[in-house]
Short mmCIF file of C-alpha atoms and ligand atoms in Angstrom, two decimals:
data_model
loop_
_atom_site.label_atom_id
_atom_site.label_comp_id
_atom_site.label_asym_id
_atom_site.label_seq_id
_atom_site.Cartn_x
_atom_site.Cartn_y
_atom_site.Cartn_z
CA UNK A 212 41.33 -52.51 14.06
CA UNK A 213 38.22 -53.60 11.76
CA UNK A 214 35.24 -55.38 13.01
CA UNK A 215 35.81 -59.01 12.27
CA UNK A 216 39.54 -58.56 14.27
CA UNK A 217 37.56 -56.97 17.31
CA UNK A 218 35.16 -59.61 16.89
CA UNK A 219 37.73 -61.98 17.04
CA UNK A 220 39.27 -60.93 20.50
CA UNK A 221 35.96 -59.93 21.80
CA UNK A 222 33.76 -62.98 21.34
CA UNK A 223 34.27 -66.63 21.97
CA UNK A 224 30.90 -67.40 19.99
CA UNK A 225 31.57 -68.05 16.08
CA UNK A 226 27.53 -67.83 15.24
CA UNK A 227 27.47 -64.55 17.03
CA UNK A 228 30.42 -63.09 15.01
CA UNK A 229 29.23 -64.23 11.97
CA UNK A 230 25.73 -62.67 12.72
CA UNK A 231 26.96 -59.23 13.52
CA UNK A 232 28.98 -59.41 9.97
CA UNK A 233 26.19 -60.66 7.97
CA UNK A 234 24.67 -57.68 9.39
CA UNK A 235 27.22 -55.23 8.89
CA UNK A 236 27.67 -56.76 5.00
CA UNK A 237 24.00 -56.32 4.91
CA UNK A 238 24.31 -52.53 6.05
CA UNK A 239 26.77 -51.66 3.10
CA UNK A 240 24.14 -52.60 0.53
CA UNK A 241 21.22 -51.20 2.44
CA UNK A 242 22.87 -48.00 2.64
CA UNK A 243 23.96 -48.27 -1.14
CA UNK A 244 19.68 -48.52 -1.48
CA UNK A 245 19.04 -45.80 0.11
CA UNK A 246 21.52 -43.33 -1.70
CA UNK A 247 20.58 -44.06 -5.24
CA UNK A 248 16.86 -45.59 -5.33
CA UNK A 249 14.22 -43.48 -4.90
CA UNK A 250 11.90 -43.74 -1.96
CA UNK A 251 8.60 -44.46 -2.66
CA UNK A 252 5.33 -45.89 -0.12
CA UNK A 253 3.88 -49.13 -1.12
CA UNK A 254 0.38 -50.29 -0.16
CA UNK A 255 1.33 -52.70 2.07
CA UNK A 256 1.75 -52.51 6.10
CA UNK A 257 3.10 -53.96 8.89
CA UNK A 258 1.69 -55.63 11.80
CA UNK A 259 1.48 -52.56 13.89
CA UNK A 260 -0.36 -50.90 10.98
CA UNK A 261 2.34 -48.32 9.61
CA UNK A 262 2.69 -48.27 5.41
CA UNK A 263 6.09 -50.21 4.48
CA UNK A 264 8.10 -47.92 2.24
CA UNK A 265 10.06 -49.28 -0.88
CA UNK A 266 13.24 -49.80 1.31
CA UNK A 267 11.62 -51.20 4.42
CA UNK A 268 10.87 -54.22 1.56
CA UNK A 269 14.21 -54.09 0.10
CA UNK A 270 16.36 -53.80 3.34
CA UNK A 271 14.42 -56.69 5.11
CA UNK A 272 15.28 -59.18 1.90
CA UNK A 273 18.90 -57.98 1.96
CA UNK A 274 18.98 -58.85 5.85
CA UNK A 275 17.20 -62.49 5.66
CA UNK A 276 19.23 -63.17 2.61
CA UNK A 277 22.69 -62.50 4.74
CA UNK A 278 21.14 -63.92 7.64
CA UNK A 279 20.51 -67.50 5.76
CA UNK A 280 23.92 -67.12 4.36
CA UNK A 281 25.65 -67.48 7.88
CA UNK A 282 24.34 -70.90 8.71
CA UNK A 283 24.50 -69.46 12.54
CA UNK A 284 20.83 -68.52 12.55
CA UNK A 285 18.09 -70.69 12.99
CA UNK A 286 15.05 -68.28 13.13
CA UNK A 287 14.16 -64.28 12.81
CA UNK A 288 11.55 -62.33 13.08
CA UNK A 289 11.23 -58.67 11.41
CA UNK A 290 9.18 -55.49 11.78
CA UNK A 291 8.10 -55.92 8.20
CA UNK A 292 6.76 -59.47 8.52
CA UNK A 293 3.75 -61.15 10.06
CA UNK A 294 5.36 -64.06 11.50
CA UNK A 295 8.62 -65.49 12.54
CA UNK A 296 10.59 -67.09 10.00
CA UNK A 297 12.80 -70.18 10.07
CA UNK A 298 15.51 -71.14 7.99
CA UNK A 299 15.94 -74.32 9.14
CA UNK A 300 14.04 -75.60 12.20
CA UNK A 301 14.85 -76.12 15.96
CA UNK A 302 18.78 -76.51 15.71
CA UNK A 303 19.76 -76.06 19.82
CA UNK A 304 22.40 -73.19 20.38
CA UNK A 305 21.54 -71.64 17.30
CA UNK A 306 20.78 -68.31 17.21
CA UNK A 307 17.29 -66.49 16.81
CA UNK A 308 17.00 -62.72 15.93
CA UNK A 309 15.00 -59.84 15.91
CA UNK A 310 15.32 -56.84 13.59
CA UNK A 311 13.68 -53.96 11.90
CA UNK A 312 15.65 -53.16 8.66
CA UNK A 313 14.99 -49.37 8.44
CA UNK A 314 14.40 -48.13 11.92
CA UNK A 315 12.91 -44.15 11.74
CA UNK A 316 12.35 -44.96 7.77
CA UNK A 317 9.87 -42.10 7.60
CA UNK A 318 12.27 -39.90 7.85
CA UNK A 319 15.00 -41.25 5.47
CA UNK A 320 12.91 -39.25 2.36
CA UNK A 321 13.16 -35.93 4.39
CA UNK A 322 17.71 -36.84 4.14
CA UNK A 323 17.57 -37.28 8.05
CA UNK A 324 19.59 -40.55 9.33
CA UNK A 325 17.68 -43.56 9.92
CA UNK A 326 19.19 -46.47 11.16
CA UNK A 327 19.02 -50.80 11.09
CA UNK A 328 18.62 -52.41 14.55
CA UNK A 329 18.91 -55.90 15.84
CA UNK A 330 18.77 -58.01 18.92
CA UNK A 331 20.09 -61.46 18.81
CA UNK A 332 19.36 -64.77 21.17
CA UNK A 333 20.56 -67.93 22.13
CA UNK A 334 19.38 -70.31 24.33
CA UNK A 335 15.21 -69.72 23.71
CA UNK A 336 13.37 -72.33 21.05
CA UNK A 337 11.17 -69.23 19.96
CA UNK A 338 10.53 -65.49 21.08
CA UNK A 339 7.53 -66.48 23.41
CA UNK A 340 9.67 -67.77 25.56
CA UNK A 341 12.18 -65.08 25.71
CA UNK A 342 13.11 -61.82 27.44
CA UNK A 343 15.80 -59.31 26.38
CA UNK A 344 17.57 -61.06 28.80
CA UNK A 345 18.28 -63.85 26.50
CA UNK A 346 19.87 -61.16 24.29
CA UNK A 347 23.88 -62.45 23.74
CA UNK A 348 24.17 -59.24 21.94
CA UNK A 349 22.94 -56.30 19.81
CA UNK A 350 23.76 -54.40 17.30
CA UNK A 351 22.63 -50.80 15.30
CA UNK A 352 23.72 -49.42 12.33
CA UNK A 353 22.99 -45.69 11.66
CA UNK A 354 23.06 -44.75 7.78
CA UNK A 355 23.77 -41.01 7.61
CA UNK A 356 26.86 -39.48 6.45
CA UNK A 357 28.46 -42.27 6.74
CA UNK A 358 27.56 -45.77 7.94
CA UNK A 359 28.37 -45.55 12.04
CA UNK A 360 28.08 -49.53 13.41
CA UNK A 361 27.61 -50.06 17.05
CA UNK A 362 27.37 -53.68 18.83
CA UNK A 363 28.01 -55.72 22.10
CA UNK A 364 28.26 -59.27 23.09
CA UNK A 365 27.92 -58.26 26.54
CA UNK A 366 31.54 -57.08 26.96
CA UNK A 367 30.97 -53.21 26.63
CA UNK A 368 29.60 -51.46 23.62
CA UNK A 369 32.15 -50.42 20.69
CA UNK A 370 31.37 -48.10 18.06
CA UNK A 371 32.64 -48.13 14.04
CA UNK A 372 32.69 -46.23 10.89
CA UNK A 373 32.52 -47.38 7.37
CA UNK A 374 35.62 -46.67 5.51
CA UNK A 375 33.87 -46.54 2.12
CA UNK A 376 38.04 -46.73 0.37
CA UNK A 377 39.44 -49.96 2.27
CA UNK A 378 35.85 -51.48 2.06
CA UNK A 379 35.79 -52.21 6.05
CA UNK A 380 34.54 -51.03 9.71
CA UNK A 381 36.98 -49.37 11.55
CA UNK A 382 37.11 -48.77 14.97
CA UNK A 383 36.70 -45.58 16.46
CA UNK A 384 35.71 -45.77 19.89
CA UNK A 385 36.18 -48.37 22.52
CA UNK A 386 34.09 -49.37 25.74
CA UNK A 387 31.03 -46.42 25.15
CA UNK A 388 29.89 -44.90 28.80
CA UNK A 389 27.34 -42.76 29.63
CA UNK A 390 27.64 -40.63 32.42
CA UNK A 391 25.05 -38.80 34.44
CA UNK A 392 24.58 -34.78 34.40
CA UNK A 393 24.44 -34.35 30.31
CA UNK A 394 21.29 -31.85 29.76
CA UNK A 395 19.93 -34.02 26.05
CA UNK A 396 16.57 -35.05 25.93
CA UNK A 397 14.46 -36.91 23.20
CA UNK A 398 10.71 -36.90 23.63
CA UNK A 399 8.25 -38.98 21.34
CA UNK A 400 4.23 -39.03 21.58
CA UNK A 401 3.68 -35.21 22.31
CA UNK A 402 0.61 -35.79 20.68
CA UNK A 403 -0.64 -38.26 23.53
CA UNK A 404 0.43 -36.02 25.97
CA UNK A 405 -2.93 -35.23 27.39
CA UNK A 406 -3.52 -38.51 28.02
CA UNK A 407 0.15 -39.62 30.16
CA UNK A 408 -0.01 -38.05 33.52
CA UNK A 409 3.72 -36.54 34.55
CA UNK A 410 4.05 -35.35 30.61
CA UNK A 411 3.64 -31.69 30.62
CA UNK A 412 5.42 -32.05 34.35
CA UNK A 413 8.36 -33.58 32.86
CA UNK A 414 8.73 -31.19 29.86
CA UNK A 415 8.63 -28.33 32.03
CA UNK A 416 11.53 -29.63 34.85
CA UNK A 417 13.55 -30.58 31.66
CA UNK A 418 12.62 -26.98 30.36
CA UNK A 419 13.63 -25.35 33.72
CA UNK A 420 16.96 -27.70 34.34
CA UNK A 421 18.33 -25.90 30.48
CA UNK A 422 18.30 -29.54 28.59
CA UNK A 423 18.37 -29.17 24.39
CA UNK A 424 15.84 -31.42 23.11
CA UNK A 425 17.39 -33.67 20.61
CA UNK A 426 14.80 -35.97 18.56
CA UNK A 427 14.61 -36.81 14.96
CA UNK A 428 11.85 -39.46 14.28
CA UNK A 429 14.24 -42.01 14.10
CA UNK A 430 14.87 -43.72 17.44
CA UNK A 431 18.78 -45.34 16.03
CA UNK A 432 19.96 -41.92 15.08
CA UNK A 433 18.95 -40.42 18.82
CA UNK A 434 20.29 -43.32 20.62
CA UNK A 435 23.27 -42.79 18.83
CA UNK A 436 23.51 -39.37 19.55
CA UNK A 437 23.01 -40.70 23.22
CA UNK A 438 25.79 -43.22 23.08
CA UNK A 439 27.93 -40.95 21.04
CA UNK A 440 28.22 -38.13 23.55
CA UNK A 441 27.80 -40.14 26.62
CA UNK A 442 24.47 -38.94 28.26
CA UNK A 443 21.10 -37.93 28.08
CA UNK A 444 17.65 -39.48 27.81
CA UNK A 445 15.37 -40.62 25.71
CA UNK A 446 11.56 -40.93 26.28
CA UNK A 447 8.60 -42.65 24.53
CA UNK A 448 5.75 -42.32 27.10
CA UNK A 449 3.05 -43.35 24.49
CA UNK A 450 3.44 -48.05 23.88
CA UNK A 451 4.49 -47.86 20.28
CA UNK A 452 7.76 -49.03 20.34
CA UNK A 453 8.24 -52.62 19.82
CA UNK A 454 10.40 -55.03 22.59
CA UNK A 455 12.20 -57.27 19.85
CA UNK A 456 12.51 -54.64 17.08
CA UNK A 457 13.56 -51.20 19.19
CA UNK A 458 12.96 -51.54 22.97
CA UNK A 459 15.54 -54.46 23.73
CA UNK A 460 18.10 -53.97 21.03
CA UNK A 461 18.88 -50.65 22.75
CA UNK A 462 17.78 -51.45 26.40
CA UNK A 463 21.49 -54.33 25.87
CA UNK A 464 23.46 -51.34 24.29
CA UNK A 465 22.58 -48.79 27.38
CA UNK A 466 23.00 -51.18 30.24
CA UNK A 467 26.15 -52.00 29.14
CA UNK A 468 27.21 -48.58 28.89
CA UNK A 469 26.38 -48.38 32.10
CA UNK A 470 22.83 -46.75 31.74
CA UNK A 471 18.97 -47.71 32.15
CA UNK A 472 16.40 -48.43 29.88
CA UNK A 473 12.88 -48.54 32.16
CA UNK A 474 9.05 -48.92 31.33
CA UNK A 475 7.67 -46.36 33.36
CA UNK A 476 6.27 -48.46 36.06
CA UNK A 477 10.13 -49.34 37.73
CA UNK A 478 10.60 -52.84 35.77
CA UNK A 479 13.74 -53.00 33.34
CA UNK A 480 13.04 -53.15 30.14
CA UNK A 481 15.18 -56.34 29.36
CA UNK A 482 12.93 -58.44 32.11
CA UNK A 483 9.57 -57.71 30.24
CA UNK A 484 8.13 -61.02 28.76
CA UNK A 485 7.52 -61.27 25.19
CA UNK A 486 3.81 -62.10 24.81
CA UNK A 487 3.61 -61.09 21.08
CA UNK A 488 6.16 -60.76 18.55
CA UNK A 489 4.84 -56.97 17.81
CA UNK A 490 4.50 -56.28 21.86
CA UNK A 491 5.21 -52.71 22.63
CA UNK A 492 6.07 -50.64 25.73
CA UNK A 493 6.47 -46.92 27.06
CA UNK A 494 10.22 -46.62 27.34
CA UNK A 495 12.70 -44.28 29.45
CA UNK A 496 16.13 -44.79 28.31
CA UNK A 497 19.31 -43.26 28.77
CA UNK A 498 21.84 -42.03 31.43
CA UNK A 499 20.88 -43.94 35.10
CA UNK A 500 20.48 -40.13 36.87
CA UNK A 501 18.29 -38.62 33.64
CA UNK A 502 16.00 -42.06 33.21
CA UNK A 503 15.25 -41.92 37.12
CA UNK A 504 14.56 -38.52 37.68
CA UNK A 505 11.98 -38.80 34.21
CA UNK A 506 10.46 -41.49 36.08
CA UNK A 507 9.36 -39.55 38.99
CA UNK A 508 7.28 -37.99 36.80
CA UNK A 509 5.83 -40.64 34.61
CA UNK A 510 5.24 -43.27 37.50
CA UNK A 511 2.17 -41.70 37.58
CA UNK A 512 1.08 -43.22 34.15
CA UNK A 513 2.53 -46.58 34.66
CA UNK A 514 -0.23 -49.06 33.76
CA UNK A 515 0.51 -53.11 34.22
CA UNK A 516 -0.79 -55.14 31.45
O1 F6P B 279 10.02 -47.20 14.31
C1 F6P B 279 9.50 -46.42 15.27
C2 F6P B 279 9.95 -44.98 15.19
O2 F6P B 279 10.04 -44.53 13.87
C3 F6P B 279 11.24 -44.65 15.95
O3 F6P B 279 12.39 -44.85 15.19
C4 F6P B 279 11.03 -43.22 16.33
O4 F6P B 279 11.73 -42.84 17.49
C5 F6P B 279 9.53 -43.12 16.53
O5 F6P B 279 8.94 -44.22 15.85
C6 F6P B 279 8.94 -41.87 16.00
O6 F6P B 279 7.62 -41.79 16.34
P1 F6P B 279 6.78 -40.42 16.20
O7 F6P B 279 6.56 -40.23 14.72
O8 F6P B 279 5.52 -40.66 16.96
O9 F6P B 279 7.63 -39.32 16.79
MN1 MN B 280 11.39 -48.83 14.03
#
């Protein structure tokens, strides 16, 4: 079964489907930009102050531009831009989403995976007003050997491939769960680690316990990895990863594997509110058993803003 058949059975909502296959067209020809143009800095950055490379530019034109194309969306904001965006202004039930085109692009010039991620809404007039709650669904796409395409409208999670000879997503695996007990871990902001009480704790129980430590730089590739073998967890103590761009996309995707994506201080990630369109939090995600026992530790850092 391809994508737009499983989209078919598996969503009533024609602006949703049409999003998720903008998106996945979009993928094809991001992917086709990252195997033969060279990947260069520019001397621009983004709003939370990291240097856009060459194909964070192209990949968030190719995105809008299939995005507008749909008719579905009314409004989307994007790691590489300043501001939200509208195509065409206040149209009720229409869709609103959040993306960053090359998620973990810092890595893509070392031939590591890096991936596209992208949270969409319905039923909010502008992200201000939103939580990941009002997410309808998500979806990822990892760019690596081949292009792997992961979504949910809220009726499990179902992963894809790119068949590069019939031109399509296939299906390869239904109805993703994680379970508890698998000994992966992904850690991010060892360099902060002085400063988050529980850190050095935490590394040491997963040390003891015999986990592998599985982290690439690029936050799409690990939670794939996650999703993909059905456990684990993956931490970001330090606030650097955004709630519309990385945070809620993936905080859908795990709960509806059946897993938990927390903040550190107990709250679910998808009840946070959006106070800025570049807000960030500490995140704890993964397998319900792994994400708790990691925030035994970290509690201790939590700090309410
Ligand atoms: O976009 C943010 C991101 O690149 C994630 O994809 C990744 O997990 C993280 O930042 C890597 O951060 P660091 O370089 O601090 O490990
Ligand atoms: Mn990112």
């Amino acid at each position: 079964m391809n994508l737009a058949q499983h989209l078919q059975k598996n969503c009533e909502c024609k602006d949703t489907q049409k999003t998720i296959l903008a998106a996945a067209s979009a993928s094809i020809d991001i992917y086709q930009a990252l195997k033969v143009q060279k990947i260069e800095y520019t001397h621009q950055e983004n709003t939370s102050g990291e240097t856009q490379l060459s194909h964070d530019l192209i990949a968030d034109e190719i995105l809008a531009k299939k995005l507008e194309a749909t008719g579905s969306v009314s409004c989307f904001v994007s790691e590489e831009r300043a501001s939200e965006m509208c195509f065409i202004k206040h149209i009720p039930n229409k869709l609103v989403v959040a993306f960053d085109p090359i998620d973990g692009s810092s890595v893509a010039s070392s031939g590591l995976a890096v991936g596209t991620s992208m949270g969409i809404y319905r039923g909010v007039r502008n992200f201000l007003e939103a939580t990941g709650r009002h997410q309808v669904a998500s979806v990822y796409f990892v760019y690596g050997p081949r292009i792997i395409c992961v979504y949910s409208t809220g009726k499990g999670v179902h992963l894809f491939a790119y068949d590069e000879e019939a031109k399509q997503f296939n299906l390869e695996q239904e109805n993703l769960k994680l379970k508890d007990g698998l000994k992966i871990c992904g850690i991010g902001s060892l360099q902060k680690s002085d400063n988050i009480a529980g850190f050095t704790d935490l590394i040491n129980h997963w040390g003891k316990e015999g986990f592998s430590l599985r982290y690439s730089g690029s936050m799409t590739a690990d939670m794939n990895g996650i999703l993909k073998r059905g456990g684990g967890i993956f931490a970001y103590p330090d606030s650097k990863l955004r709630l519309l761009y990385e945070c809620n996309p993936f905080a859908f995707l795990i709960e509806q594997a059946g897993g938990k994506a927390r903040d550190m201080c107990g709250r679910d990630i998808l009840d946070l509110p959006i106070k800025a369109i570049d807000d960030t939090s500490p995140i704890l995600i993964g397998a319900t058993k792994e994400v708790e026992a990691a925030e035994k530790f970290l509690m201790k850092a939590c700090k309410i803003n």
